[in-house]
Short mmCIF file of C-alpha atoms in Angstrom, two decimals:
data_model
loop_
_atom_site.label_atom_id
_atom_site.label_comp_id
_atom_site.label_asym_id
_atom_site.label_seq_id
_atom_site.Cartn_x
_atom_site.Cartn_y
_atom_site.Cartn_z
CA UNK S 180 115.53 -198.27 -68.22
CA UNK S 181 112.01 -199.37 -67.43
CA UNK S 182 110.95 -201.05 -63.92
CA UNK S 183 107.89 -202.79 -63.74
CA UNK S 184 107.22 -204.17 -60.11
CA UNK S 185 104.44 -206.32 -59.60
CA UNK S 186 103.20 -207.99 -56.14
CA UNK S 187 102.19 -211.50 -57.10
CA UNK S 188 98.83 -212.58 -57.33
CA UNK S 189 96.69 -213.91 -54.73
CA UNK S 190 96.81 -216.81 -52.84
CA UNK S 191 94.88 -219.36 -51.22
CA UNK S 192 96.66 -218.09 -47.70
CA UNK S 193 95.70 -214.23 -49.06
CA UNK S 194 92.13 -215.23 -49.43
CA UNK S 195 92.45 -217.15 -46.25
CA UNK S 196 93.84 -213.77 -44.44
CA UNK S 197 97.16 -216.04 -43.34
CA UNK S 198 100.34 -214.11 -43.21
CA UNK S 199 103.07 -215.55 -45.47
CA UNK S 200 106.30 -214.37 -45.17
CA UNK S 201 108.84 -216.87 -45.98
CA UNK S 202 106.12 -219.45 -46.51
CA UNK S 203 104.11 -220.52 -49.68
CA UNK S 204 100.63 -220.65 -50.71
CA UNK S 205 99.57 -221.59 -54.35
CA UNK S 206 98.16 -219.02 -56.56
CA UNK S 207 94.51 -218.81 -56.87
CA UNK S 208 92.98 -219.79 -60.20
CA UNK S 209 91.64 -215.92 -60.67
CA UNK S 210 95.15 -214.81 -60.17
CA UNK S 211 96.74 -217.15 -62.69
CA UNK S 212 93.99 -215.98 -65.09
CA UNK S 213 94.90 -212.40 -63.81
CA UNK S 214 98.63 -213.23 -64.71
CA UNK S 215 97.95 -214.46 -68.06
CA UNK S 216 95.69 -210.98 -69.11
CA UNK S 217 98.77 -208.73 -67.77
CA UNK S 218 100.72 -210.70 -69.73
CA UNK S 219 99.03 -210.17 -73.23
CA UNK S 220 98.65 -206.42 -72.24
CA UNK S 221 102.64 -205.89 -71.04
CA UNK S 222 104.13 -208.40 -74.24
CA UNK S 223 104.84 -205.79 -76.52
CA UNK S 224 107.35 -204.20 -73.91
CA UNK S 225 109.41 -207.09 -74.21
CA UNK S 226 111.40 -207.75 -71.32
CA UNK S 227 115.02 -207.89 -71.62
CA UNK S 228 115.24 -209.59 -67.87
CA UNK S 229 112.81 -210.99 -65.37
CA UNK S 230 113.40 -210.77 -61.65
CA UNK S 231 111.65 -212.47 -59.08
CA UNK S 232 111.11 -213.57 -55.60
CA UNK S 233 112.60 -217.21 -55.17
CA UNK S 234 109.27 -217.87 -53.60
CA UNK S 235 107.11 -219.55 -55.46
CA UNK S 236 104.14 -217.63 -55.26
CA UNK S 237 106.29 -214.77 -56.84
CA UNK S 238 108.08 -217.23 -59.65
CA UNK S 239 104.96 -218.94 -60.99
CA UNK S 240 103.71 -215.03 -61.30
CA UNK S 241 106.40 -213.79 -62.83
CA UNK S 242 106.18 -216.88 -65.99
CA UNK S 243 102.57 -216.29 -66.15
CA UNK S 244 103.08 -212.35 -66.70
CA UNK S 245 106.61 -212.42 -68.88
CA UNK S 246 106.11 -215.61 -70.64
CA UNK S 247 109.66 -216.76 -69.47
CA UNK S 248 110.37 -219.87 -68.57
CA UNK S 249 111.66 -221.29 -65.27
CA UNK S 250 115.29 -221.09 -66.15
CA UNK S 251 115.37 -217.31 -67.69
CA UNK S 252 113.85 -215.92 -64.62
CA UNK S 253 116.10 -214.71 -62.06
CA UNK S 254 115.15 -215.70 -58.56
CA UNK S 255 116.33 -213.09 -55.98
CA UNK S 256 116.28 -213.48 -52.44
CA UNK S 257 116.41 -210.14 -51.95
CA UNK S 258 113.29 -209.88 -53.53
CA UNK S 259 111.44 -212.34 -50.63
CA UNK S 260 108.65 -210.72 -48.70
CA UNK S 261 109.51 -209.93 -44.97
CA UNK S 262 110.05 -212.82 -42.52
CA UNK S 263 107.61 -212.81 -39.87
CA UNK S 264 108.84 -215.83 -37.84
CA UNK S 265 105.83 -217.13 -35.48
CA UNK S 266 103.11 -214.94 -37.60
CA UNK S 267 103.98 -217.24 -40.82
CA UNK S 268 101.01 -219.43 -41.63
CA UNK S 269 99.09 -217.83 -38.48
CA UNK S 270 95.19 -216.43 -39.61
CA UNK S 271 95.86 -212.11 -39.35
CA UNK S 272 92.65 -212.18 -37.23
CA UNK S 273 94.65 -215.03 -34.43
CA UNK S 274 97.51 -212.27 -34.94
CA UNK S 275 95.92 -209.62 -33.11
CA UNK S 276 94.38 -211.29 -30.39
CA UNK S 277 97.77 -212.98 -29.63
CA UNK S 278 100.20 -210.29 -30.35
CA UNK S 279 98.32 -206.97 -30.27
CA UNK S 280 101.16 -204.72 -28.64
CA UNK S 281 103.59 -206.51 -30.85
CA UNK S 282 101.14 -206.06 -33.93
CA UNK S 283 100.95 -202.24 -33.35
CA UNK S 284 104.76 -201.66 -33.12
CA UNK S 285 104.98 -203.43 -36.58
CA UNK S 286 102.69 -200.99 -38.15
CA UNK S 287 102.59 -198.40 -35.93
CA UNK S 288 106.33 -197.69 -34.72
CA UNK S 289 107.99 -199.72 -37.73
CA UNK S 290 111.78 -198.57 -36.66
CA UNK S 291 111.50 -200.70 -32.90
CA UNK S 292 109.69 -203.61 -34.69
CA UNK S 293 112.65 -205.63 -33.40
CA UNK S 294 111.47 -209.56 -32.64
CA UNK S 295 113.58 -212.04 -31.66
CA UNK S 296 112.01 -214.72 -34.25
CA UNK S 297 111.86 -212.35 -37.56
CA UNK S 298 113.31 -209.86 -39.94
CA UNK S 299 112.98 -206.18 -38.84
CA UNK S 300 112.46 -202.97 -41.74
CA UNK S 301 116.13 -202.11 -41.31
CA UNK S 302 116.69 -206.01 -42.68
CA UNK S 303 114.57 -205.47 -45.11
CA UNK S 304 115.51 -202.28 -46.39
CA UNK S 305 119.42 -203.38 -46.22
CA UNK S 306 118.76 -206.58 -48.75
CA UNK S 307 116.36 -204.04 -51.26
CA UNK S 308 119.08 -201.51 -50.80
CA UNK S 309 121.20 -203.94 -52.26
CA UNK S 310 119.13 -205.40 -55.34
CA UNK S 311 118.90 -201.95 -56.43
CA UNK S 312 121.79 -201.31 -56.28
CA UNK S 313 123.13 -204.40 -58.26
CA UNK S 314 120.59 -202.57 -61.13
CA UNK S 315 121.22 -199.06 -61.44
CA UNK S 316 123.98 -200.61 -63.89
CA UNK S 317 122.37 -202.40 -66.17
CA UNK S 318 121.91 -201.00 -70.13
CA UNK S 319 118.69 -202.86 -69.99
CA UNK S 320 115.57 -201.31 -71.79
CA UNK S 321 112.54 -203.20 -69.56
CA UNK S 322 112.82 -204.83 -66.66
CA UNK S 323 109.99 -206.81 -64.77
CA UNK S 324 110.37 -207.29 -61.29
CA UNK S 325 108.22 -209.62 -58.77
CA UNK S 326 107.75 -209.78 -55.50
CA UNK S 327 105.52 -208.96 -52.44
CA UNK S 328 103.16 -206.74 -50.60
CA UNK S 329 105.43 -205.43 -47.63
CA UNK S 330 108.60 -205.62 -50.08
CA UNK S 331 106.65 -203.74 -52.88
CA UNK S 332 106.26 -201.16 -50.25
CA UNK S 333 109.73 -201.15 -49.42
CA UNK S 334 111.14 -200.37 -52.60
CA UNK S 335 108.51 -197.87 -53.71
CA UNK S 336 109.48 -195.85 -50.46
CA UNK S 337 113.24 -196.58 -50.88
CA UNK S 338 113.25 -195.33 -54.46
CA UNK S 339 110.95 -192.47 -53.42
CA UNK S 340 113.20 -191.50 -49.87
CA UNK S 341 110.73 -192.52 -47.55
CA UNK S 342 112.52 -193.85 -44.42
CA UNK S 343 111.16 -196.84 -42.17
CA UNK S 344 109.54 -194.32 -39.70
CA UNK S 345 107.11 -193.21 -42.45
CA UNK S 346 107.37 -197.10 -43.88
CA UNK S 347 103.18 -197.48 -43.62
CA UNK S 348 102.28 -194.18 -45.92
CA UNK S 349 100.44 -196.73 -48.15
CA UNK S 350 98.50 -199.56 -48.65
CA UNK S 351 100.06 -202.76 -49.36
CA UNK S 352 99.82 -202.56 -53.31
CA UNK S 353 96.89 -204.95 -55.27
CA UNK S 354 98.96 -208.21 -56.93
CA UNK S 355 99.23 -208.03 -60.62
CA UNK S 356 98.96 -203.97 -60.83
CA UNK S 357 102.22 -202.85 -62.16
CA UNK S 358 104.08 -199.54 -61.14
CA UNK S 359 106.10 -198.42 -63.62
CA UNK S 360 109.22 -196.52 -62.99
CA UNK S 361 112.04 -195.15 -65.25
CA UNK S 362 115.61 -194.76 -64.07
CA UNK S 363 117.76 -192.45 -65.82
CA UNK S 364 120.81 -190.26 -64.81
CA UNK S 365 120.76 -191.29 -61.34
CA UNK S 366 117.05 -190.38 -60.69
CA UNK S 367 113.68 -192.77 -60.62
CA UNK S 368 110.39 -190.99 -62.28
CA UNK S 369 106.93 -192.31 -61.44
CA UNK S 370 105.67 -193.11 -65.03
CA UNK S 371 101.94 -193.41 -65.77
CA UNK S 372 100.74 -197.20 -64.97
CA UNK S 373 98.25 -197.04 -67.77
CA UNK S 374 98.69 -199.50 -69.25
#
């Protein structure tokens, strides 16, 4: 089996440099057109099942790329990017002046980001734990999956055994650049994203 994960594409808020989480911004209009080129370059894979985000950001992404509609996709919550309580909808640059120490725990000692208001990396790890889990069985030749920036990261560093202490060894991954991974016997391989 195939896994292509995707991070959506951008958004007005991503342009804007708002944080998200939980929240919604449209897509842009270069990111739909975005959507709609990865889509003529990935249909000849064929994709026996969609997965997205239930965000919309992550849905309208994942019909743009597969060509499925609304009802074929299947919306995951799992799949949703991190909560970020207070930070959602807040400018990044407002972010650090307000919450600097707080800020630097969350990507500087990821394993005590703990607030009150939010989701922590142990959360978040837990509920991608658990989608990929509910996967590993399927007899499915090409799966596309969608979903977000900090969640991409997630499951790239669950699937490659990267704990949360190490959780910021990469950038949070462009939206609408696939990685492509295969999953046999028990074991994901990093495939060439060539496309």
């Amino acid at each position: 089996m195939k896994l292509y994960i995707i991070r959506h594409g951008e958004t007005k808020w991503n342009r804007e440099g708002r944080m998200q989480g939980w929240l919604d911004s449209e897509l842009t209009k270069e990111a739909e057109m975005k959507a709609k080129n990865l889509h003529e370059k990935l249909k000849p894979k064929r994709f026996d099942k969609v997965y997205s985000s239930d965000l919309n950001r992550a849905i309208n992404t994942a019909k743009l790329v597969s060509g499925f509609s609304n009802e074929k996709i299947i919306k995951k919550r799992e799949l949703r990017e991190i909560e970020l309580g207070k930070w959602q909808g807040m400018l990044f640059k407002d972010i650090k002046k307000e919450y600097p120490k707080l800020l630097d725990i969350y990507f500087n000692d990821s394993e005590n980001y703990n607030p009150a208001d939010s989701e922590n990396f142990c959360d978040l790890y837990n509920r991608i734990n658990k989608f990929l889990e509910e996967i590993k069985d399927l007899n499915d030749k090409n799966i596309l999956i969608v979903t977000h920036g900090v969640t991409m990261i997630a499951i790239l560093n669950i699937i490659r055994g990267i704990g949360i202490k190490d959780f910021w060894n990469m950038e949070v991954p462009d939206g609408l650049t696939p990685v492509i991974y295969k999953y046999e016997d028990d074991k994901f391989e990093l495939l060439d994203t060539d496309l």
